[in-house]
């Protein structure tokens, strides 16, 4: 006798992630659109053995005759009777066919089309114990035994000392105590809730074609209600997502248990990265404070600020700009010393070694997690299956070799447009009648151009992400791993070029393709290429890097992650006809799968990784110009971890738990960036800053071995009578006298020499020193990095010893089991051959103990 839904609800009033009987737990939910609410009772797919066999026979007969399972629901007949519902009937037919295939695998289904969300139906899936056992054996999941491996004394001591920093969850004990594990067999009754979610559902193509609208496992329960039961979700919210525990370690064991290894590895990597930023931030602050402490003792900036020098500089633009005094650049020179001092060279070497230490620390941490999570042999056991879209394209025979060039030129065109903006706005401010505008020309141009670049970067990031996915779809990669790696690489290249093109221009190109007074370089007709300030372009590079880094972190990362979900929720509330109290009452009556459907879908971890990789580039590539970058990255990541935690727990559907033993292609990108950072910082120190010119002057040209006279040494002379027509200033008078000689920053011969305005021998000497510094710096730092890499083993010593000990214990365990089996078989054989005397009354045969069937209690 079958019970109706109302009868079952009366017998089992429990509301939770269960079937209507209140016992079988919902492991997975498929949602689909229904055309209208149908007054049909929910049909449970809890078949008896006879019904299950009948379902198998119907499926086999359908496959042999290629006839539909239920002719009355055939989409072709439905199309003749009601043409407007053809697509809905086709989707319904494909759903029923897919559900029959799920039943054949042994899964149990229950359809729910009477939910409180209009137009949405749900298919709840339960994986019985025997199906889980079979899948666990196929996946060769390693399950714990009763044998426990205790960590070393040093690890226990460190764990005890840092106990206040550990979250108060039981799953954290997994980091200190490890059980001996071996591949699952049905004789060992161990399966966790996370293993259920690892059962993969082949519904990718059905989701893409709109047959099902979404697919997701369920969250454990509510966490905002006062009477909510204690569960893993609530523990994660209290010990991970709360800002009050920002100083604690993350509960990585519980994160892995709830979300799977792939998500657990991401947050473990983010935690290691944030932890390693602490020493980098401290050293960066010390370098910055050193610049602040020595700014008053810096001789070049003191010479620039000394009004007694009375140095008249050449105009910064044609016609509109007039001559100006070098003393007006005093503030820029003093600010440049904060970031352009001898300590920045040390900091660049330190950050190069820091990047290597970070990579080595992560490899060791990753290996430790692989050992604790029993993932050491994952790569050899699992195979990457073909993508559903790839097989669909093969079946349709529509695969074509298509090529499309990414539109990276758009970024270069926009950077060139910003350059024209700098030039034009500078000229406009020079002819402005407002004294305030004319007194802050440099600051206005730098700041506004950096903000424009930031806005363009944020907009193009979204466009480039869509372009990268479009190009990857054109390639039709065969496997999911290949698709993900190609998508990540394309997205990284486009976003990296988008974020760093303005910075590269300021660091290596601005001020070098200018020319000289009387022979300037022009672009687009009459636009003269812009020059650097007298103190160099390092200050402008610092401003651009600071605004880009802070802007991307505050606006694109944090504000978007907080604001967009709240905006969507606000719009959903406005569209709803219910008031706040009615919505709260409705939310209390919704079941778990209905509440999760209202959450946002989980797409992938790629956006989270991407923003951290771009930040890692900001921290390492141009750190010589901005030593405070690690500090800002550290502060951002402290907030980022809690934001991501709250997003995963509160605002997103629970992702499908995926197994992974490493972070994949992201590690290769990090390693590549750390190598490129050495070269980039070498060129920044050598060509962007004045470190090499100061060094060459002090040891080659200074009469007393000090920096006195360095500013005058870097300035060349120009006769104003050599200006090209229509390029000289409109006002030849400056401060009441006519200017005949002006100065400009370059190493050229004076106008009275035999080779006027040609590059001087000082220029070639400094160029040779710069190139020599790049070669020496690069090779020395690379050598030190390789030495550190070689010095630190990838596998921690205690882990390697534990793995060796585990192999020995495993052999002993198997030998002991085989010995017990042989003794049991010998005793059984001896009892069968023994006979009792006839005179002795035989006792009645004792009932043999029946093995206990392990039912799933999840």
mmCIF file of N, CA and C in Angstrom, residues 368-461:
data_model
loop_
_atom_site.group_PDB
_atom_site.id
_atom_site.type_symbol
_atom_site.label_atom_id
_atom_site.label_comp_id
_atom_site.label_asym_id
_atom_site.label_seq_id
_atom_site.Cartn_x
_atom_site.Cartn_y
_atom_site.Cartn_z
ATOM 1 N N UNK A 368 51.446 18.049 2.824
ATOM 2 C CA UNK A 368 50.923 17.640 4.128
ATOM 3 C C UNK A 368 49.414 17.412 4.062
ATOM 4 N N UNK A 369 48.705 18.293 3.367
ATOM 5 C CA UNK A 369 47.261 18.113 3.214
ATOM 6 C C UNK A 369 46.944 16.877 2.390
ATOM 7 N N UNK A 370 47.721 16.616 1.355
ATOM 8 C CA UNK A 370 47.513 15.399 0.565
ATOM 9 C C UNK A 370 47.655 14.155 1.425
ATOM 10 N N UNK A 371 48.612 14.178 2.313
ATOM 11 C CA UNK A 371 48.810 13.027 3.183
ATOM 12 C C UNK A 371 47.666 12.895 4.189
ATOM 13 N N UNK A 372 47.282 14.015 4.804
ATOM 14 C CA UNK A 372 46.217 13.964 5.813
ATOM 15 C C UNK A 372 44.885 13.594 5.173
ATOM 16 N N UNK A 373 44.636 14.093 3.953
ATOM 17 C CA UNK A 373 43.360 13.829 3.274
ATOM 18 C C UNK A 373 43.396 12.573 2.405
ATOM 19 N N UNK A 374 44.478 11.829 2.446
ATOM 20 C CA UNK A 374 44.600 10.580 1.684
ATOM 21 C C UNK A 374 44.431 10.808 0.184
ATOM 22 N N UNK A 375 45.191 11.785 -0.336
ATOM 23 C CA UNK A 375 45.127 12.113 -1.761
ATOM 24 C C UNK A 375 46.455 11.855 -2.471
ATOM 25 N N UNK A 376 47.356 11.138 -1.825
ATOM 26 C CA UNK A 376 48.698 10.977 -2.396
ATOM 27 C C UNK A 376 48.677 10.214 -3.714
ATOM 28 N N UNK A 377 47.768 9.278 -3.904
ATOM 29 C CA UNK A 377 47.702 8.513 -5.151
ATOM 30 C C UNK A 377 46.546 8.883 -6.033
ATOM 31 N N UNK A 378 46.028 10.101 -5.860
ATOM 32 C CA UNK A 378 44.822 10.474 -6.599
ATOM 33 C C UNK A 378 45.070 10.593 -8.094
ATOM 34 N N UNK A 379 46.216 11.132 -8.502
ATOM 35 C CA UNK A 379 46.473 11.369 -9.917
ATOM 36 C C UNK A 379 46.517 10.097 -10.734
ATOM 37 N N UNK A 380 47.036 9.006 -10.128
ATOM 38 C CA UNK A 380 47.152 7.769 -10.872
ATOM 39 C C UNK A 380 45.838 7.008 -10.928
ATOM 40 N N UNK A 381 44.915 7.284 -9.994
ATOM 41 C CA UNK A 381 43.716 6.465 -9.907
ATOM 42 C C UNK A 381 42.561 7.020 -10.714
ATOM 43 N N UNK A 382 42.483 8.335 -10.865
ATOM 44 C CA UNK A 382 41.335 8.938 -11.510
ATOM 45 C C UNK A 382 41.654 9.325 -12.941
ATOM 46 N N UNK A 383 40.674 9.178 -13.794
ATOM 47 C CA UNK A 383 40.807 9.543 -15.188
ATOM 48 C C UNK A 383 39.887 10.712 -15.492
ATOM 49 N N UNK A 384 40.309 11.538 -16.397
ATOM 50 C CA UNK A 384 39.515 12.698 -16.785
ATOM 51 C C UNK A 384 38.597 12.292 -17.931
ATOM 52 N N UNK A 385 37.297 12.401 -17.697
ATOM 53 C CA UNK A 385 36.327 11.961 -18.684
ATOM 54 C C UNK A 385 36.073 13.062 -19.699
ATOM 55 N N UNK A 386 35.512 12.658 -20.837
ATOM 56 C CA UNK A 386 35.212 13.615 -21.892
ATOM 57 C C UNK A 386 34.090 14.545 -21.463
ATOM 58 N N UNK A 387 34.148 15.762 -21.936
ATOM 59 C CA UNK A 387 33.086 16.725 -21.671
ATOM 60 C C UNK A 387 31.844 16.364 -22.463
ATOM 61 N N UNK A 388 30.682 16.652 -21.862
ATOM 62 C CA UNK A 388 29.427 16.348 -22.541
ATOM 63 C C UNK A 388 29.287 17.174 -23.823
ATOM 64 N N UNK A 389 29.741 18.427 -23.780
ATOM 65 C CA UNK A 389 29.642 19.270 -24.974
ATOM 66 C C UNK A 389 30.540 18.752 -26.088
ATOM 67 N N UNK A 390 31.713 18.214 -25.725
ATOM 68 C CA UNK A 390 32.611 17.654 -26.735
ATOM 69 C C UNK A 390 31.956 16.462 -27.427
ATOM 70 N N UNK A 391 31.376 15.552 -26.642
ATOM 71 C CA UNK A 391 30.718 14.402 -27.241
ATOM 72 C C UNK A 391 29.519 14.826 -28.082
ATOM 73 N N UNK A 392 28.816 15.856 -27.642
ATOM 74 C CA UNK A 392 27.676 16.340 -28.422
ATOM 75 C C UNK A 392 28.136 16.906 -29.767
ATOM 76 N N UNK A 393 29.237 17.670 -29.747
ATOM 77 C CA UNK A 393 29.753 18.224 -31.000
ATOM 78 C C UNK A 393 30.273 17.124 -31.923
ATOM 79 N N UNK A 394 30.858 16.081 -31.343
ATOM 80 C CA UNK A 394 31.322 14.966 -32.162
ATOM 81 C C UNK A 394 30.149 14.251 -32.804
ATOM 82 N N UNK A 395 29.090 14.074 -32.019
ATOM 83 C CA UNK A 395 27.909 13.411 -32.575
ATOM 84 C C UNK A 395 27.277 14.232 -33.680
ATOM 85 N N UNK A 396 27.252 15.538 -33.514
ATOM 86 C CA UNK A 396 26.659 16.411 -34.519
ATOM 87 C C UNK A 396 27.593 16.672 -35.690
ATOM 88 N N UNK A 397 28.877 16.256 -35.542
ATOM 89 C CA UNK A 397 29.873 16.445 -36.602
ATOM 90 C C UNK A 397 29.984 17.911 -37.010
ATOM 91 N N UNK A 398 30.014 18.749 -36.005
ATOM 92 C CA UNK A 398 30.110 20.188 -36.287
ATOM 93 C C UNK A 398 31.413 20.775 -35.799
ATOM 94 N N UNK A 399 32.370 19.906 -35.432
ATOM 95 C CA UNK A 399 33.648 20.431 -34.948
ATOM 96 C C UNK A 399 34.417 21.043 -36.101
ATOM 97 N N UNK A 400 34.825 22.287 -35.907
ATOM 98 C CA UNK A 400 35.603 22.989 -36.925
ATOM 99 C C UNK A 400 36.803 23.620 -36.253
ATOM 100 N N UNK A 401 37.874 23.709 -36.961
ATOM 101 C CA UNK A 401 39.076 24.361 -36.439
ATOM 102 C C UNK A 401 38.933 25.853 -36.662
ATOM 103 N N UNK A 402 38.621 26.547 -35.597
ATOM 104 C CA UNK A 402 38.369 27.971 -35.708
ATOM 105 C C UNK A 402 39.431 28.720 -34.922
ATOM 106 N N UNK A 403 39.884 29.809 -35.503
ATOM 107 C CA UNK A 403 40.902 30.636 -34.857
ATOM 108 C C UNK A 403 40.345 32.038 -34.686
ATOM 109 N N UNK A 404 40.654 32.603 -33.576
ATOM 110 C CA UNK A 404 40.231 33.979 -33.316
ATOM 111 C C UNK A 404 41.299 34.641 -32.464
ATOM 112 N N UNK A 405 41.764 35.755 -32.884
ATOM 113 C CA UNK A 405 42.815 36.469 -32.176
ATOM 114 C C UNK A 405 42.210 37.304 -31.062
ATOM 115 N N UNK A 406 42.656 37.154 -29.829
ATOM 116 C CA UNK A 406 42.138 37.997 -28.753
ATOM 117 C C UNK A 406 42.376 39.470 -29.056
ATOM 118 N N UNK A 407 41.422 40.239 -28.681
ATOM 119 C CA UNK A 407 41.482 41.670 -28.981
ATOM 120 C C UNK A 407 42.308 42.412 -27.933
ATOM 121 N N UNK A 408 43.569 41.982 -27.791
ATOM 122 C CA UNK A 408 44.449 42.650 -26.830
ATOM 123 C C UNK A 408 44.788 44.050 -27.315
ATOM 124 N N UNK A 409 44.705 44.266 -28.632
ATOM 125 C CA UNK A 409 45.033 45.588 -29.153
ATOM 126 C C UNK A 409 44.110 46.656 -28.596
ATOM 127 N N UNK A 410 42.920 46.247 -28.129
ATOM 128 C CA UNK A 410 42.007 47.222 -27.530
ATOM 129 C C UNK A 410 42.658 47.869 -26.313
ATOM 130 N N UNK A 411 43.366 47.062 -25.512
ATOM 131 C CA UNK A 411 44.031 47.597 -24.327
ATOM 132 C C UNK A 411 45.090 48.620 -24.705
ATOM 133 N N UNK A 412 45.911 48.294 -25.706
ATOM 134 C CA UNK A 412 46.954 49.225 -26.125
ATOM 135 C C UNK A 412 46.348 50.509 -26.678
ATOM 136 N N UNK A 413 45.229 50.375 -27.409
ATOM 137 C CA UNK A 413 44.574 51.573 -27.948
ATOM 138 C C UNK A 413 44.049 52.464 -26.827
ATOM 139 N N UNK A 414 43.502 51.848 -25.781
ATOM 140 C CA UNK A 414 42.973 52.635 -24.667
ATOM 141 C C UNK A 414 44.112 53.303 -23.897
ATOM 142 N N UNK A 415 45.224 52.581 -23.708
ATOM 143 C CA UNK A 415 46.382 53.192 -23.041
ATOM 144 C C UNK A 415 46.889 54.380 -23.846
ATOM 145 N N UNK A 416 46.906 54.232 -25.170
ATOM 146 C CA UNK A 416 47.320 55.346 -26.013
ATOM 147 C C UNK A 416 46.340 56.509 -25.886
ATOM 148 N N UNK A 417 45.048 56.208 -25.752
ATOM 149 C CA UNK A 417 44.073 57.272 -25.540
ATOM 150 C C UNK A 417 44.283 58.006 -24.232
ATOM 151 N N UNK A 418 44.662 57.267 -23.185
ATOM 152 C CA UNK A 418 44.948 57.911 -21.897
ATOM 153 C C UNK A 418 46.190 58.791 -22.009
ATOM 154 N N UNK A 419 47.166 58.356 -22.818
ATOM 155 C CA UNK A 419 48.359 59.184 -23.042
ATOM 156 C C UNK A 419 47.964 60.508 -23.692
ATOM 157 N N UNK A 420 47.101 60.439 -24.708
ATOM 158 C CA UNK A 420 46.630 61.673 -25.348
ATOM 159 C C UNK A 420 45.855 62.538 -24.362
ATOM 160 N N UNK A 421 45.110 61.881 -23.452
ATOM 161 C CA UNK A 421 44.395 62.646 -22.425
ATOM 162 C C UNK A 421 45.382 63.392 -21.537
ATOM 163 N N UNK A 422 46.466 62.728 -21.120
ATOM 164 C CA UNK A 422 47.462 63.384 -20.278
ATOM 165 C C UNK A 422 48.029 64.618 -20.980
ATOM 166 N N UNK A 423 48.384 64.441 -22.253
ATOM 167 C CA UNK A 423 49.010 65.543 -22.990
ATOM 168 C C UNK A 423 48.057 66.714 -23.144
ATOM 169 N N UNK A 424 46.824 66.427 -23.552
ATOM 170 C CA UNK A 424 45.864 67.503 -23.829
ATOM 171 C C UNK A 424 45.418 68.204 -22.550
ATOM 172 N N UNK A 425 45.164 67.426 -21.484
ATOM 173 C CA UNK A 425 44.705 68.055 -20.247
ATOM 174 C C UNK A 425 45.812 68.885 -19.612
ATOM 175 N N UNK A 426 47.062 68.471 -19.797
ATOM 176 C CA UNK A 426 48.173 69.258 -19.273
ATOM 177 C C UNK A 426 48.253 70.609 -19.966
ATOM 178 N N UNK A 427 48.103 70.590 -21.305
ATOM 179 C CA UNK A 427 48.121 71.849 -22.045
ATOM 180 C C UNK A 427 46.938 72.726 -21.673
ATOM 181 N N UNK A 428 45.773 72.103 -21.462
ATOM 182 C CA UNK A 428 44.580 72.879 -21.104
ATOM 183 C C UNK A 428 44.727 73.528 -19.737
ATOM 184 N N UNK A 429 45.307 72.814 -18.782
ATOM 185 C CA UNK A 429 45.487 73.383 -17.452
ATOM 186 C C UNK A 429 46.514 74.505 -17.446
ATOM 187 N N UNK A 430 47.504 74.428 -18.333
ATOM 188 C CA UNK A 430 48.514 75.485 -18.394
ATOM 189 C C UNK A 430 47.920 76.804 -18.871
ATOM 190 N N UNK A 431 46.939 76.750 -19.742
ATOM 191 C CA UNK A 431 46.322 77.990 -20.249
ATOM 192 C C UNK A 431 45.097 78.369 -19.437
ATOM 193 N N UNK A 432 44.812 77.616 -18.362
ATOM 194 C CA UNK A 432 43.644 77.904 -17.543
ATOM 195 C C UNK A 432 43.839 79.225 -16.804
ATOM 196 N N UNK A 433 42.714 79.911 -16.554
ATOM 197 C CA UNK A 433 42.746 81.189 -15.839
ATOM 198 C C UNK A 433 42.622 81.015 -14.328
ATOM 199 N N UNK A 434 42.390 79.762 -13.883
ATOM 200 C CA UNK A 434 42.238 79.512 -12.458
ATOM 201 C C UNK A 434 43.616 79.249 -11.851
ATOM 202 N N UNK A 435 44.026 80.004 -10.868
ATOM 203 C CA UNK A 435 45.357 79.794 -10.267
ATOM 204 C C UNK A 435 45.497 78.425 -9.602
ATOM 205 N N UNK A 436 44.400 77.943 -8.995
ATOM 206 C CA UNK A 436 44.479 76.636 -8.322
ATOM 207 C C UNK A 436 44.768 75.527 -9.309
ATOM 208 N N UNK A 437 44.118 75.577 -10.467
ATOM 209 C CA UNK A 437 44.340 74.543 -11.483
ATOM 210 C C UNK A 437 45.763 74.582 -12.017
ATOM 211 N N UNK A 438 46.297 75.783 -12.175
ATOM 212 C CA UNK A 438 47.647 75.909 -12.725
ATOM 213 C C UNK A 438 48.715 75.519 -11.705
ATOM 214 N N UNK A 439 48.381 75.596 -10.432
ATOM 215 C CA UNK A 439 49.383 75.279 -9.407
ATOM 216 C C UNK A 439 49.458 73.789 -9.114
ATOM 217 N N UNK A 440 48.459 73.021 -9.512
ATOM 218 C CA UNK A 440 48.438 71.574 -9.224
ATOM 219 C C UNK A 440 48.274 70.770 -10.507
ATOM 220 N N UNK A 441 48.993 71.150 -11.528
ATOM 221 C CA UNK A 441 48.835 70.494 -12.824
ATOM 222 C C UNK A 441 49.290 69.039 -12.751
ATOM 223 N N UNK A 442 50.468 68.806 -12.222
ATOM 224 C CA UNK A 442 51.012 67.451 -12.201
ATOM 225 C C UNK A 442 50.139 66.504 -11.372
ATOM 226 N N UNK A 443 49.743 66.940 -10.204
ATOM 227 C CA UNK A 443 48.927 66.080 -9.348
ATOM 228 C C UNK A 443 47.575 65.778 -9.991
ATOM 229 N N UNK A 444 46.978 66.795 -10.629
ATOM 230 C CA UNK A 444 45.679 66.600 -11.277
ATOM 231 C C UNK A 444 45.784 65.607 -12.423
ATOM 232 N N UNK A 445 46.795 65.769 -13.257
ATOM 233 C CA UNK A 445 46.949 64.890 -14.423
ATOM 234 C C UNK A 445 47.242 63.459 -13.978
ATOM 235 N N UNK A 446 48.139 63.285 -13.024
ATOM 236 C CA UNK A 446 48.485 61.936 -12.563
ATOM 237 C C UNK A 446 47.279 61.226 -11.971
ATOM 238 N N UNK A 447 46.573 61.898 -11.069
ATOM 239 C CA UNK A 447 45.473 61.243 -10.356
ATOM 240 C C UNK A 447 44.318 60.925 -11.286
ATOM 241 N N UNK A 448 43.901 61.900 -12.094
ATOM 242 C CA UNK A 448 42.757 61.653 -12.976
ATOM 243 C C UNK A 448 43.071 60.585 -14.015
ATOM 244 N N UNK A 449 44.282 60.577 -14.552
ATOM 245 C CA UNK A 449 44.654 59.549 -15.533
ATOM 246 C C UNK A 449 44.666 58.170 -14.889
ATOM 247 N N UNK A 450 45.139 58.070 -13.655
ATOM 248 C CA UNK A 450 45.152 56.779 -12.968
ATOM 249 C C UNK A 450 43.731 56.285 -12.698
ATOM 250 N N UNK A 451 42.830 57.197 -12.327
ATOM 251 C CA UNK A 451 41.436 56.804 -12.073
ATOM 252 C C UNK A 451 40.766 56.361 -13.376
ATOM 253 N N UNK A 452 41.033 57.062 -14.458
ATOM 254 C CA UNK A 452 40.474 56.648 -15.755
ATOM 255 C C UNK A 452 40.979 55.261 -16.130
ATOM 256 N N UNK A 453 42.270 55.029 -15.938
ATOM 257 C CA UNK A 453 42.819 53.698 -16.211
ATOM 258 C C UNK A 453 42.140 52.631 -15.366
ATOM 259 N N UNK A 454 41.889 52.934 -14.091
ATOM 260 C CA UNK A 454 41.234 51.977 -13.206
ATOM 261 C C UNK A 454 39.836 51.630 -13.703
ATOM 262 N N UNK A 455 39.061 52.637 -14.071
ATOM 263 C CA UNK A 455 37.694 52.388 -14.553
ATOM 264 C C UNK A 455 37.721 51.538 -15.819
ATOM 265 N N UNK A 456 38.636 51.851 -16.724
ATOM 266 C CA UNK A 456 38.729 51.081 -17.966
ATOM 267 C C UNK A 456 39.157 49.643 -17.680
ATOM 268 N N UNK A 457 40.077 49.456 -16.732
ATOM 269 C CA UNK A 457 40.527 48.103 -16.377
ATOM 270 C C UNK A 457 39.365 47.278 -15.843
ATOM 271 N N UNK A 458 38.559 47.860 -14.967
ATOM 272 C CA UNK A 458 37.427 47.133 -14.382
ATOM 273 C C UNK A 458 36.416 46.751 -15.462
ATOM 274 N N UNK A 459 36.132 47.661 -16.391
ATOM 275 C CA UNK A 459 35.171 47.363 -17.455
ATOM 276 C C UNK A 459 35.714 46.285 -18.396
ATOM 277 N N UNK A 460 36.975 46.438 -18.803
ATOM 278 C CA UNK A 460 37.550 45.473 -19.743
ATOM 279 C C UNK A 460 37.747 44.102 -19.111
ATOM 280 N N UNK A 461 37.905 44.039 -17.794
ATOM 281 C CA UNK A 461 38.027 42.733 -17.142
ATOM 282 C C UNK A 461 36.802 41.871 -17.414
#
